[in-house]
Short mmCIF file of C-alpha atoms and ligand atoms in Angstrom, two decimals:
data_model
loop_
_atom_site.label_atom_id
_atom_site.label_comp_id
_atom_site.label_asym_id
_atom_site.label_seq_id
_atom_site.Cartn_x
_atom_site.Cartn_y
_atom_site.Cartn_z
CA MET N 285 -92.27 -74.13 35.63
CA GLY N 286 -91.01 -77.37 34.09
CA ASP N 287 -87.84 -79.22 34.96
CA ARG N 288 -85.18 -76.52 35.22
CA THR N 289 -82.34 -78.86 36.12
CA PRO N 290 -79.38 -77.41 34.15
CA VAL N 291 -77.90 -79.56 31.41
CA ILE N 292 -75.21 -79.25 28.78
CA ALA N 293 -77.23 -79.81 25.61
CA GLY N 294 -74.73 -78.88 22.92
CA ILE N 295 -70.98 -78.86 22.42
CA GLY N 296 -68.80 -77.73 19.53
CA LEU N 297 -65.13 -77.37 18.71
CA SER N 298 -63.69 -75.09 16.04
CA ASP N 299 -60.56 -76.30 14.27
CA HIS N 300 -57.28 -77.04 16.09
CA PRO N 301 -54.42 -77.32 16.74
CA ILE N 302 -53.24 -75.11 13.87
CA ALA N 303 -55.75 -73.01 11.95
CA PRO N 304 -54.03 -69.98 10.37
CA GLU N 305 -57.09 -69.34 8.17
CA LEU N 306 -59.24 -68.52 11.21
CA ASP N 307 -59.13 -65.42 13.40
CA ALA N 308 -60.40 -65.43 16.98
CA MET N 309 -63.95 -64.37 16.04
CA GLN N 310 -64.15 -67.08 13.41
CA HIS N 311 -63.17 -69.64 16.05
CA HIS N 312 -66.10 -68.40 18.21
CA VAL N 313 -68.44 -68.60 15.21
CA LEU N 314 -67.38 -72.03 14.01
CA ALA N 315 -67.64 -73.49 17.52
CA MET N 316 -71.07 -71.90 17.99
CA GLN N 317 -72.33 -73.24 14.65
CA ARG N 318 -71.18 -76.72 15.55
CA ALA N 319 -72.68 -76.59 19.06
CA LEU N 320 -76.03 -75.44 17.62
CA ALA N 321 -75.93 -78.23 15.04
CA ASP N 322 -74.91 -80.71 17.72
CA SER N 323 -77.88 -79.83 19.91
CA GLY N 324 -80.53 -78.99 17.36
CA ILE N 325 -81.25 -75.79 19.28
CA GLU N 326 -82.02 -72.74 17.11
CA LYS N 327 -79.81 -69.69 17.44
CA SER N 328 -82.92 -67.60 18.15
CA GLU N 329 -83.48 -69.58 21.35
CA ILE N 330 -80.25 -68.31 22.92
CA ASP N 331 -81.22 -65.79 25.60
CA GLY N 332 -78.08 -65.91 27.75
CA TYR N 333 -74.47 -65.37 26.67
CA MET N 334 -71.15 -65.85 28.43
CA SER N 335 -67.74 -65.11 27.03
CA THR N 336 -64.45 -63.43 27.86
CA GLY N 337 -64.63 -61.76 24.44
CA GLY N 338 -63.01 -62.44 21.11
CA GLY N 339 -60.37 -60.11 19.76
CA ARG N 340 -59.79 -57.14 17.47
CA GLY N 341 -62.67 -54.98 18.66
CA THR N 342 -64.61 -57.76 20.34
CA GLU N 343 -62.49 -58.00 23.47
CA SER N 344 -65.54 -57.74 25.73
CA GLY N 345 -68.35 -60.22 26.17
CA VAL N 346 -70.97 -57.73 25.02
CA ALA N 347 -69.03 -56.81 21.87
CA MET N 348 -68.77 -60.50 21.07
CA ALA N 349 -72.51 -60.91 21.71
CA GLU N 350 -73.15 -58.18 19.14
CA TYR N 351 -70.84 -59.86 16.63
CA LEU N 352 -72.70 -63.14 17.09
CA GLY N 353 -76.04 -61.31 16.90
CA ILE N 354 -77.27 -62.43 20.29
CA ASP N 355 -79.81 -60.18 21.99
CA HIS N 356 -79.47 -61.75 25.40
CA ARG N 357 -81.49 -60.98 28.51
CA TRP N 358 -78.69 -62.24 30.71
CA VAL N 359 -74.94 -61.80 30.15
CA ASP N 360 -71.74 -62.64 32.03
CA SER N 361 -68.18 -61.86 31.01
CA THR N 362 -66.48 -62.83 34.24
CA MET N 363 -62.76 -63.15 33.55
CA THR N 364 -60.93 -65.53 35.87
CA GLY N 365 -58.44 -66.57 33.17
CA GLY N 366 -58.54 -70.09 31.79
CA SER N 367 -61.07 -71.23 34.37
CA SER N 368 -63.67 -68.65 33.27
CA PHE N 369 -65.69 -71.40 31.61
CA GLU N 370 -66.10 -73.45 34.77
CA PHE N 371 -67.18 -70.28 36.57
CA TYR N 372 -69.65 -69.72 33.70
CA VAL N 373 -71.23 -73.11 34.35
CA GLN N 374 -71.61 -72.13 38.01
CA HIS N 375 -73.26 -68.84 37.00
CA ALA N 376 -75.35 -70.33 34.17
CA THR N 377 -76.65 -73.01 36.49
CA ALA N 378 -77.88 -70.41 38.97
CA ALA N 379 -79.37 -68.19 36.25
CA ILE N 380 -81.24 -71.06 34.62
CA ARG N 381 -82.56 -72.38 37.92
CA GLU N 382 -83.77 -68.89 38.83
CA GLY N 383 -85.39 -68.38 35.45
CA TYR N 384 -83.29 -65.36 34.40
CA CYS N 385 -82.77 -67.12 31.07
CA ASP N 386 -83.48 -70.48 29.51
CA THR N 387 -80.68 -71.27 27.11
CA VAL N 388 -77.12 -70.02 27.61
CA LEU N 389 -74.41 -70.03 24.98
CA ILE N 390 -70.77 -70.03 26.12
CA THR N 391 -68.14 -69.43 23.42
CA TYR N 392 -64.37 -69.22 23.25
CA GLY N 393 -61.98 -68.74 20.37
CA SER N 394 -58.30 -67.94 19.97
CA ASP N 395 -55.77 -67.70 17.15
CA PHE N 396 -52.92 -67.62 19.66
CA LEU N 397 -50.47 -69.93 17.94
CA SER N 398 -50.91 -68.45 14.48
CA GLN N 399 -50.76 -64.85 15.73
CA GLN N 400 -48.24 -64.90 18.56
CA GLY N 401 -46.36 -68.16 18.38
CA ARG N 402 -45.14 -70.00 21.44
CA SER N 403 -44.17 -66.95 23.49
CA LEU N 404 -46.94 -67.08 26.10
CA GLY N 405 -45.18 -69.01 28.82
CA THR N 406 -41.65 -67.71 28.54
CA SER N 407 -41.76 -64.03 27.73
CA GLY N 408 -42.46 -61.20 30.08
CA PHE N 409 -45.81 -59.49 29.97
CA GLN N 410 -44.14 -56.07 29.80
CA GLN N 411 -42.12 -54.10 27.28
CA PRO N 412 -38.47 -53.28 28.01
CA GLY N 413 -38.28 -50.34 30.39
CA GLU N 414 -42.07 -50.13 30.76
CA ARG N 415 -43.44 -48.49 33.90
CA VAL N 416 -45.82 -51.01 35.45
CA ALA N 417 -48.82 -49.94 37.54
CA GLY N 418 -50.74 -51.69 40.28
CA ALA N 419 -49.84 -54.89 42.05
CA LEU N 420 -47.54 -56.01 39.25
CA GLN N 421 -45.16 -53.13 39.99
CA TYR N 422 -43.86 -55.28 42.85
CA GLU N 423 -43.15 -58.25 40.53
CA ALA N 424 -42.28 -56.77 37.14
CA PRO N 425 -38.70 -55.68 37.99
CA TYR N 426 -37.71 -59.30 38.62
CA GLY N 427 -38.45 -60.99 35.28
CA ASN N 428 -40.77 -63.76 36.32
CA VAL N 429 -42.61 -65.59 33.52
CA LEU N 430 -45.79 -67.67 33.48
CA VAL N 431 -43.89 -70.95 33.79
CA GLY N 432 -41.91 -69.51 36.69
CA ALA N 433 -45.06 -69.09 38.79
CA TYR N 434 -45.97 -72.76 38.43
CA ALA N 435 -42.35 -73.75 38.91
CA MET N 436 -42.34 -72.04 42.31
CA ALA N 437 -45.41 -74.06 43.31
CA ALA N 438 -43.74 -77.26 42.10
CA ARG N 439 -40.53 -76.41 43.97
CA ARG N 440 -42.39 -75.86 47.21
CA HIS N 441 -44.36 -79.09 46.77
CA MET N 442 -41.13 -81.00 46.21
CA HIS N 443 -39.64 -79.36 49.30
CA GLU N 444 -42.57 -80.16 51.59
CA PHE N 445 -43.58 -83.59 50.30
CA GLY N 446 -40.63 -85.04 48.40
CA THR N 447 -42.47 -85.01 45.09
CA THR N 448 -40.17 -85.87 42.19
CA SER N 449 -39.78 -84.78 38.58
CA GLU N 450 -40.48 -88.38 37.56
CA GLN N 451 -43.83 -88.23 39.30
CA LEU N 452 -44.75 -84.99 37.55
CA ALA N 453 -43.66 -86.62 34.29
CA GLU N 454 -46.25 -89.38 34.81
CA ILE N 455 -48.91 -86.73 34.17
CA ALA N 456 -47.40 -85.62 30.85
CA VAL N 457 -46.95 -89.24 29.75
CA ALA N 458 -50.55 -90.26 30.55
CA VAL N 459 -51.95 -87.27 28.70
CA ARG N 460 -49.70 -87.92 25.69
CA LYS N 461 -51.08 -91.46 25.44
CA HIS N 462 -54.53 -89.97 25.04
CA ALA N 463 -53.30 -87.42 22.49
CA GLN N 464 -52.12 -90.35 20.39
CA LEU N 465 -55.79 -91.35 20.10
CA ASN N 466 -56.83 -87.87 18.97
CA PRO N 467 -56.06 -86.99 15.33
CA ASN N 468 -56.47 -83.27 16.17
CA ALA N 469 -53.88 -83.28 18.96
CA ARG N 470 -50.87 -80.97 18.65
CA TYR N 471 -48.29 -83.56 19.73
CA ARG N 472 -48.79 -87.29 19.13
CA ASP N 473 -45.31 -88.84 19.23
CA PRO N 474 -44.70 -91.41 21.98
CA LEU N 475 -43.41 -89.87 25.21
CA THR N 476 -41.69 -91.55 28.15
CA ILE N 477 -40.91 -90.42 31.68
CA ASP N 478 -37.28 -90.37 30.67
CA ASP N 479 -38.08 -88.09 27.72
CA VAL N 480 -39.79 -85.65 30.08
CA VAL N 481 -37.13 -85.47 32.79
CA SER N 482 -34.30 -85.25 30.28
CA SER N 483 -35.98 -82.50 28.26
CA ARG N 484 -34.70 -78.94 28.50
CA MET N 485 -35.26 -77.17 31.81
CA ILE N 486 -37.47 -74.12 31.21
CA ALA N 487 -37.90 -72.90 34.79
CA ASP N 488 -36.58 -75.25 37.48
CA PRO N 489 -38.00 -77.74 38.30
CA LEU N 490 -40.29 -77.69 35.25
CA HIS N 491 -38.97 -79.20 32.02
CA MET N 492 -40.18 -78.52 28.51
CA TYR N 493 -42.56 -81.49 28.59
CA ASP N 494 -44.03 -80.30 31.89
CA CYS N 495 -45.39 -77.32 29.95
CA CYS N 496 -48.53 -77.23 27.83
CA SER N 497 -48.73 -76.82 24.09
CA ILE N 498 -49.76 -73.56 22.46
CA THR N 499 -52.36 -73.92 19.72
CA ASP N 500 -55.21 -72.21 17.95
CA GLY N 501 -58.72 -73.34 18.79
CA GLY N 502 -62.20 -72.61 20.01
CA GLY N 503 -65.15 -74.20 21.71
CA ALA N 504 -68.80 -73.63 22.49
CA VAL N 505 -71.14 -75.09 25.08
CA ILE N 506 -74.92 -74.67 25.30
CA VAL N 507 -76.50 -74.93 28.75
CA THR N 508 -80.28 -75.18 29.01
CA THR N 509 -83.02 -76.81 31.08
CA ALA N 510 -83.66 -80.53 31.31
CA GLU N 511 -87.15 -79.76 30.03
CA ARG N 512 -85.85 -78.10 26.84
CA ALA N 513 -83.32 -80.89 26.33
CA GLU N 514 -85.94 -83.62 26.50
CA ASP N 515 -86.60 -83.92 22.77
CA LEU N 516 -83.17 -82.92 21.48
CA ARG N 517 -81.16 -85.28 19.30
CA THR N 518 -78.27 -85.65 21.76
CA PRO N 519 -78.48 -87.00 25.31
CA PRO N 520 -78.26 -84.28 27.97
CA VAL N 521 -75.31 -84.04 30.33
CA TYR N 522 -76.53 -82.98 33.76
CA VAL N 523 -74.73 -80.29 35.73
CA LEU N 524 -74.68 -81.85 39.20
CA GLY N 525 -72.39 -79.36 40.87
CA ALA N 526 -70.47 -76.22 39.93
CA ALA N 527 -68.40 -74.00 42.21
CA GLY N 528 -65.60 -71.46 41.98
CA ALA N 529 -63.09 -69.98 44.41
CA GLN N 530 -60.04 -67.68 44.46
CA THR N 531 -56.99 -67.56 46.72
CA HIS N 532 -55.03 -64.74 45.02
CA TRP N 533 -54.43 -63.29 41.59
CA ASN N 534 -50.72 -62.49 41.27
CA ILE N 535 -48.42 -65.35 42.15
CA SER N 536 -46.52 -63.50 44.89
CA GLN N 537 -49.81 -63.36 46.80
CA MET N 538 -50.36 -67.12 46.84
CA GLY N 539 -50.52 -67.87 50.55
CA ASP N 540 -49.86 -71.61 50.43
CA PHE N 541 -47.92 -72.61 47.32
CA THR N 542 -49.06 -76.22 47.64
CA THR N 543 -52.81 -75.64 47.93
CA THR N 544 -55.14 -74.09 45.37
CA ALA N 545 -58.70 -72.82 45.53
CA ALA N 546 -59.79 -76.26 44.29
CA ALA N 547 -59.66 -77.15 47.98
CA THR N 548 -62.71 -74.88 48.31
CA SER N 549 -64.50 -75.21 44.97
CA GLY N 550 -63.97 -78.98 44.79
CA PRO N 551 -65.69 -79.98 48.04
CA GLU N 552 -68.47 -77.49 47.32
CA ALA N 553 -69.13 -78.96 43.85
CA PHE N 554 -69.03 -82.51 45.26
CA ALA N 555 -71.47 -81.57 48.00
CA GLN N 556 -73.92 -80.07 45.49
CA ALA N 557 -73.65 -83.22 43.40
CA GLY N 558 -73.95 -85.53 46.38
CA VAL N 559 -71.03 -87.61 45.16
CA ARG N 560 -67.49 -88.28 46.34
CA PRO N 561 -64.15 -88.24 44.51
CA GLU N 562 -64.06 -92.05 44.38
CA ASP N 563 -67.34 -92.01 42.40
CA ILE N 564 -65.80 -90.06 39.49
CA ASP N 565 -65.05 -92.06 36.33
CA THR N 566 -62.86 -89.53 34.49
CA VAL N 567 -61.33 -86.14 35.25
CA GLN N 568 -60.61 -83.31 32.85
CA LEU N 569 -58.13 -81.12 34.75
CA TYR N 570 -56.46 -77.94 33.57
CA ASP N 571 -53.00 -79.16 32.57
CA SER N 572 -51.29 -75.86 31.88
CA PHE N 573 -48.34 -77.54 33.57
CA THR N 574 -47.98 -80.96 35.16
CA ILE N 575 -47.92 -79.44 38.64
CA THR N 576 -51.38 -77.90 38.07
CA VAL N 577 -52.86 -81.40 37.76
CA LEU N 578 -50.99 -82.74 40.78
CA LEU N 579 -52.21 -79.91 43.04
CA MET N 580 -55.79 -80.31 41.78
CA LEU N 581 -55.85 -84.06 42.41
CA GLU N 582 -54.91 -83.41 46.03
CA ASP N 583 -57.13 -80.38 46.52
CA LEU N 584 -60.15 -82.11 44.99
CA GLY N 585 -59.69 -84.99 47.42
CA PHE N 586 -58.63 -87.77 45.06
CA CYS N 587 -55.73 -88.27 47.47
CA ALA N 588 -54.41 -86.60 50.61
CA LYS N 589 -52.36 -83.39 50.45
CA GLY N 590 -48.79 -84.37 49.64
CA ASP N 591 -49.71 -87.80 48.25
CA GLY N 592 -50.22 -86.61 44.66
CA GLY N 593 -46.83 -87.88 43.53
CA ALA N 594 -47.54 -91.43 44.65
CA PHE N 595 -51.13 -91.22 43.36
CA VAL N 596 -50.13 -90.52 39.75
CA GLU N 597 -47.48 -93.27 39.54
CA ASP N 598 -47.72 -96.41 37.42
CA GLY N 599 -49.99 -94.97 34.76
CA ALA N 600 -52.86 -94.23 37.17
CA LEU N 601 -54.09 -91.38 34.98
CA ALA N 602 -54.02 -93.21 31.64
CA LEU N 603 -56.96 -95.05 30.10
CA GLY N 604 -57.25 -98.34 31.94
CA GLY N 605 -55.78 -96.75 35.08
CA LYS N 606 -57.75 -95.80 38.17
CA LEU N 607 -58.61 -92.25 37.07
CA PRO N 608 -58.28 -91.48 33.33
CA LEU N 609 -57.20 -87.83 32.90
CA ASN N 610 -57.66 -85.49 29.94
CA THR N 611 -58.81 -88.13 27.51
CA ASP N 612 -58.57 -85.71 24.55
CA GLY N 613 -54.83 -85.25 25.05
CA GLY N 614 -55.18 -82.22 27.29
CA GLY N 615 -53.44 -78.91 27.06
CA LEU N 616 -50.09 -80.63 27.46
CA SER N 617 -50.36 -82.47 24.15
CA ALA N 618 -53.56 -81.60 22.28
CA CYS N 619 -55.03 -78.11 22.53
CA HIS N 620 -54.23 -75.00 24.56
CA PRO N 621 -55.04 -71.73 22.78
CA GLY N 622 -54.36 -69.57 25.87
CA MET N 623 -57.43 -70.45 27.92
CA ARG N 624 -58.38 -74.11 28.10
CA GLY N 625 -61.38 -74.23 30.42
CA ILE N 626 -64.05 -74.77 27.78
CA PHE N 627 -62.31 -77.84 26.36
CA LEU N 628 -62.53 -79.54 29.76
CA LEU N 629 -66.33 -79.22 29.67
CA ILE N 630 -66.52 -80.44 26.08
CA GLU N 631 -64.39 -83.53 26.65
CA ALA N 632 -66.22 -84.39 29.89
CA SER N 633 -69.51 -84.15 27.98
CA ARG N 634 -68.23 -86.35 25.15
CA GLN N 635 -67.24 -88.98 27.68
CA LEU N 636 -70.67 -88.97 29.35
CA ARG N 637 -72.39 -89.12 25.96
CA GLY N 638 -70.23 -92.12 25.05
CA GLU N 639 -68.79 -90.26 22.06
CA ALA N 640 -65.09 -90.33 22.95
CA GLY N 641 -64.20 -93.04 20.46
CA ASP N 642 -60.93 -94.81 21.17
CA ALA N 643 -60.51 -92.67 24.27
CA GLN N 644 -63.88 -93.66 25.73
CA VAL N 645 -63.83 -94.53 29.42
CA PRO N 646 -66.10 -97.59 29.66
CA ASP N 647 -69.46 -96.87 31.32
CA ALA N 648 -68.50 -93.30 32.24
CA GLU N 649 -71.35 -91.91 34.34
CA LEU N 650 -69.68 -89.16 36.35
CA ALA N 651 -67.03 -86.74 35.08
CA LEU N 652 -65.28 -83.82 36.73
CA ALA N 653 -63.88 -80.72 35.03
CA CYS N 654 -61.57 -78.43 36.98
CA GLY N 655 -60.20 -75.22 35.50
CA SER N 656 -57.37 -73.02 36.75
CA GLY N 657 -57.10 -69.36 35.89
CA GLY N 658 -54.32 -66.85 36.36
CA TRP N 659 -51.38 -68.27 38.31
CA LEU N 660 -53.17 -71.13 40.15
CA SER N 661 -55.44 -68.29 41.27
CA CYS N 662 -59.09 -68.93 40.41
CA ILE N 663 -60.22 -72.54 40.35
CA GLY N 664 -63.62 -73.64 39.09
CA THR N 665 -64.92 -77.18 39.58
CA VAL N 666 -67.83 -78.76 37.70
CA VAL N 667 -69.31 -82.22 38.32
CA LEU N 668 -71.27 -83.63 35.38
CA GLY N 669 -73.42 -86.74 35.21
CA LYS N 670 -75.16 -88.95 32.70
CA GLU N 671 -78.23 -89.53 34.82
CA HIS N 672 -80.84 -87.04 35.99
CA PRO N 673 -80.08 -86.16 39.62
CA MET J 31 -31.26 -50.42 57.36
CA ILE J 32 -30.42 -52.06 54.05
CA GLU J 33 -27.56 -51.12 51.77
CA VAL J 34 -28.42 -48.94 48.78
CA LEU J 35 -26.06 -49.72 45.92
CA GLU J 36 -25.34 -48.32 42.49
CA GLN J 37 -26.31 -50.44 39.48
CA GLY J 38 -23.96 -52.87 37.87
CA GLY J 39 -20.97 -53.33 40.20
CA HIS J 40 -19.93 -56.53 42.01
CA GLY J 41 -22.88 -58.72 41.12
CA VAL J 42 -25.36 -55.90 41.60
CA PRO J 43 -27.99 -55.95 38.82
CA ASP J 44 -27.89 -53.43 36.00
CA LEU J 45 -31.55 -52.44 35.64
CA THR J 46 -31.34 -51.19 32.05
CA ASP J 47 -34.51 -52.08 30.15
CA ARG J 48 -36.13 -53.82 33.13
CA PRO J 49 -39.80 -52.98 33.66
CA LEU J 50 -39.97 -50.64 36.64
CA PRO J 51 -42.72 -49.48 39.00
CA GLN J 52 -45.17 -46.75 38.11
CA VAL J 53 -45.17 -45.15 41.54
CA ASP J 54 -48.61 -44.39 42.99
CA ASN J 55 -50.13 -42.87 46.14
CA VAL J 56 -49.52 -45.94 48.27
CA SER J 57 -46.38 -47.36 46.69
CA SER J 58 -44.41 -44.12 46.80
CA THR J 59 -43.71 -44.65 50.52
CA TYR J 60 -42.36 -48.13 49.85
CA TRP J 61 -40.13 -47.23 46.90
CA SER J 62 -38.78 -44.03 48.41
CA GLY J 63 -38.19 -45.92 51.66
CA ALA J 64 -36.03 -48.40 49.78
CA ALA J 65 -34.12 -45.53 48.19
CA GLN J 66 -33.29 -44.31 51.70
CA GLY J 67 -32.28 -47.75 52.95
CA ALA J 68 -35.55 -48.68 54.68
CA LEU J 69 -37.38 -51.85 53.61
CA LEU J 70 -41.00 -51.21 54.51
CA PHE J 71 -44.09 -53.33 54.98
CA GLN J 72 -47.52 -52.56 56.40
CA GLN J 73 -48.94 -53.52 59.77
CA CYS J 74 -52.49 -53.05 60.96
CA PRO J 75 -52.83 -51.18 64.30
CA ALA J 76 -56.32 -52.65 64.72
CA CYS J 77 -55.71 -56.38 64.22
CA GLY J 78 -51.93 -56.74 63.98
CA HIS J 79 -52.01 -58.21 60.45
CA ARG J 80 -48.81 -57.66 58.46
CA GLN J 81 -48.92 -57.45 54.68
CA PHE J 82 -47.03 -56.98 51.47
CA TYR J 83 -47.64 -55.64 48.78
CA PRO J 84 -48.72 -52.29 50.19
CA ARG J 85 -52.40 -51.42 49.93
CA ALA J 86 -54.75 -48.66 51.04
CA MET J 87 -56.17 -50.87 53.79
CA CYS J 88 -55.59 -53.98 55.88
CA THR J 89 -56.57 -57.05 53.87
CA ALA J 90 -57.64 -58.82 57.07
CA CYS J 91 -59.95 -56.25 58.68
CA ALA J 92 -60.17 -53.30 56.26
CA ALA J 93 -58.70 -50.79 58.76
CA ASP J 94 -56.02 -48.24 57.83
CA THR J 95 -52.50 -49.59 58.09
CA GLU J 96 -49.18 -48.29 59.38
CA TRP J 97 -45.74 -48.63 57.83
CA LYS J 98 -43.10 -50.68 59.64
CA GLN J 99 -39.44 -51.03 58.83
CA ALA J 100 -38.19 -54.58 58.24
CA LEU J 101 -34.78 -55.78 59.37
CA GLY J 102 -34.04 -56.82 55.80
CA ARG J 103 -33.47 -60.46 56.67
CA GLY J 104 -35.49 -63.41 55.46
CA THR J 105 -35.51 -66.87 53.92
CA VAL J 106 -36.28 -68.25 50.48
CA HIS J 107 -39.84 -69.62 50.67
CA THR J 108 -39.73 -70.96 47.13
CA PHE J 109 -37.89 -70.13 43.93
CA THR J 110 -37.28 -70.99 40.32
CA VAL J 111 -34.37 -70.60 37.96
CA ILE J 112 -35.59 -68.93 34.79
CA ARG J 113 -33.70 -70.54 31.92
CA GLN J 114 -35.86 -69.35 29.02
CA ASN J 115 -37.20 -65.84 28.51
CA MET J 116 -37.27 -64.47 25.00
CA ALA J 117 -38.03 -60.87 25.99
CA SER J 118 -35.45 -58.13 26.43
CA PRO J 119 -33.61 -57.54 28.72
CA TRP J 120 -34.16 -60.95 30.31
CA ASP J 121 -32.76 -62.89 27.35
CA ARG J 122 -29.36 -61.36 28.19
CA LEU J 123 -29.58 -62.23 31.90
CA LEU J 124 -30.31 -65.97 31.74
CA PRO J 125 -30.23 -67.98 33.90
CA TYR J 126 -31.52 -66.01 36.88
CA VAL J 127 -33.38 -66.77 40.08
CA VAL J 128 -36.90 -65.54 40.81
CA ALA J 129 -37.84 -66.21 44.41
CA ILE J 130 -40.53 -65.61 46.98
CA VAL J 131 -38.71 -64.33 50.05
CA GLU J 132 -40.32 -64.52 53.47
CA LEU J 133 -39.29 -61.63 55.67
CA GLU J 134 -38.34 -62.36 59.27
CA GLU J 135 -41.37 -60.21 60.11
CA GLY J 136 -43.70 -62.53 58.13
CA PRO J 137 -44.82 -60.96 54.85
CA ARG J 138 -43.51 -62.35 51.56
CA MET J 139 -42.27 -60.60 48.44
CA MET J 140 -41.02 -61.56 45.01
CA SER J 141 -37.43 -60.74 44.13
CA ASN J 142 -34.24 -62.04 42.55
CA ILE J 143 -31.54 -63.82 44.52
CA THR J 144 -28.18 -62.43 43.44
CA HIS J 145 -24.54 -62.89 44.42
CA CYS J 146 -24.58 -66.67 44.18
CA ASP J 147 -24.64 -69.40 41.57
CA VAL J 148 -28.22 -70.13 40.50
CA ASP J 149 -27.72 -73.80 41.38
CA ASP J 150 -26.82 -72.95 44.97
CA VAL J 151 -30.17 -71.45 45.87
CA ARG J 152 -32.26 -73.57 48.25
CA VAL J 153 -35.65 -73.35 49.93
CA ASP J 154 -35.23 -71.94 53.47
CA MET J 155 -31.84 -70.41 52.56
CA PRO J 156 -31.21 -67.30 54.72
CA VAL J 157 -30.98 -64.13 52.64
CA GLU J 158 -30.48 -60.42 53.22
CA CYS J 159 -31.93 -57.45 51.42
CA TYR J 160 -30.22 -54.60 49.60
CA ALA J 161 -31.60 -52.01 47.23
CA VAL J 162 -30.43 -50.84 43.82
CA ALA J 163 -30.85 -47.13 43.12
CA VAL J 164 -32.83 -46.10 40.04
CA GLU J 165 -33.74 -42.44 40.47
CA ASP J 166 -34.84 -39.96 43.09
CA GLY J 167 -37.43 -41.73 45.28
CA LEU J 168 -37.00 -45.12 43.65
CA ALA J 169 -34.75 -48.06 44.47
CA ILE J 170 -35.49 -51.72 43.81
CA PRO J 171 -34.98 -54.27 46.62
CA PHE J 172 -32.99 -57.43 45.84
CA TRP J 173 -31.84 -60.29 48.05
CA ARG J 174 -28.54 -62.14 48.39
CA PRO J 175 -27.37 -64.99 50.59
CA VAL J 176 -26.22 -63.85 54.02
CA GLN J 177 -22.45 -63.44 54.03
CA SER J 178 -21.67 -66.97 55.27
CA GLU J 179 -23.65 -68.57 52.41
CA ARG J 180 -22.36 -66.48 49.52
CA THR J 181 -20.39 -68.21 46.77
CA GLU J 182 -17.44 -66.67 44.98
CA ARG J 183 -18.50 -67.43 41.43
CA GLY J 184 -21.82 -65.60 41.93
CA ARG J 185 -23.37 -63.73 39.07
CA SER J 186 -25.99 -61.05 38.94
CA ALA J 187 -29.62 -61.56 37.97
ZN1 LIG O 93 -56.41 -55.36 60.28
#
């Protein structure tokens, strides 16, 4: 067997932030076409497929595989929410190393904004008077919303550590600066800390600008062996570490509202990679809400638990700061079609390939992508590098 | 025991159009307990673990569990004030408090905090449980500040 070190060999984005002419399947297709073109890999080479499904009859991974015409010999439709794509890298890495398949395609596509508008974060998941089964029967009568779950984590963090709304706002402001460099970002107007903390309260203590955008969009990533990537037109991005962990699913079951499963998957991914947080040049963290980023920074070990507020101050997360975050403008300002995990991998890869344009982190050699799924429930961490390990 | 109240009076929530539980084999004990004024949680006779929500086994050791009656007192572990919800009936109830309440016995549950101004809710605030009757075998537990903490201008969630 040749060099089976897993690499990201192709990346592709569909069109965002607003693409009313595309349905979810078309987002998958467009992203796949662009990732194939990016890598130079033929579609017929794909023998592994990973997806949470498309929509309208292709809600499962295998239905989407049929739509794309992929006769895989290895498939995975693990659904951990928005972090599914970081978990896919973990699983693809293992499958490729073991020889279960050689070239894995991961696709995602969503027409969320064009089909459902901005309702995701602030509407219930149930119909009026609906009878709700399972674990949600203990939550549904009380009218919590998606933002509310994150707000309760933020409230507890503020209570235990004195974190402030201004500190959370630093995260939104840094990401907006990067969105201003991205012509495809949803929101590009200048944003200040004052703008954030004086914006409308959605669910205390989270303001409107603490909450991510809702867009259309799609992405595709091709993972293969270092051997296959050798003569491809684009430089490979090496998967140095990939790990996933879960602490709960429904928010009422979160044991410690200030600590996520990144405290497990982060150290594991770092250990696989043989690197430490201080070695990382740029982070792509799931910014569903500002608090998500703050918790991840602590849990991943970029600072001690409780010190996240101080860590993010003074533009630390903006280009030129100590740890540039979400250099594509993130979910907060650029692109969040419901599940954002794949975009973290794509932007991290662009950085390591030196293709990030005005948002390029100079000499970026190590990047970290960390996805959150559910309600801070399932956290997948991926460490990527420019050099062969 | 906890009070079981009729819907709608004196700050007590009117549950019209709220999503409600689809009672199952395990949850029926909990919901019917609430309807009879007993707030129940599960405790494991094998390892002592206490848990909520109710399940068919102990999440710590997988043994069968037993039901225990809570005193109905607790504190707010964390909370949020929902100020935007476009779905019915919640759009008519804004703003309201969603909280995670920690029972004196340990387990935590989601609920609303009623009978006080939304801006008066605090982490660690002592609260007491009551239930709102829905139908035979079903009442929904809610929490309100203990008497000494309650404010006059309180509104329902
Ligand atoms: Zn037990």
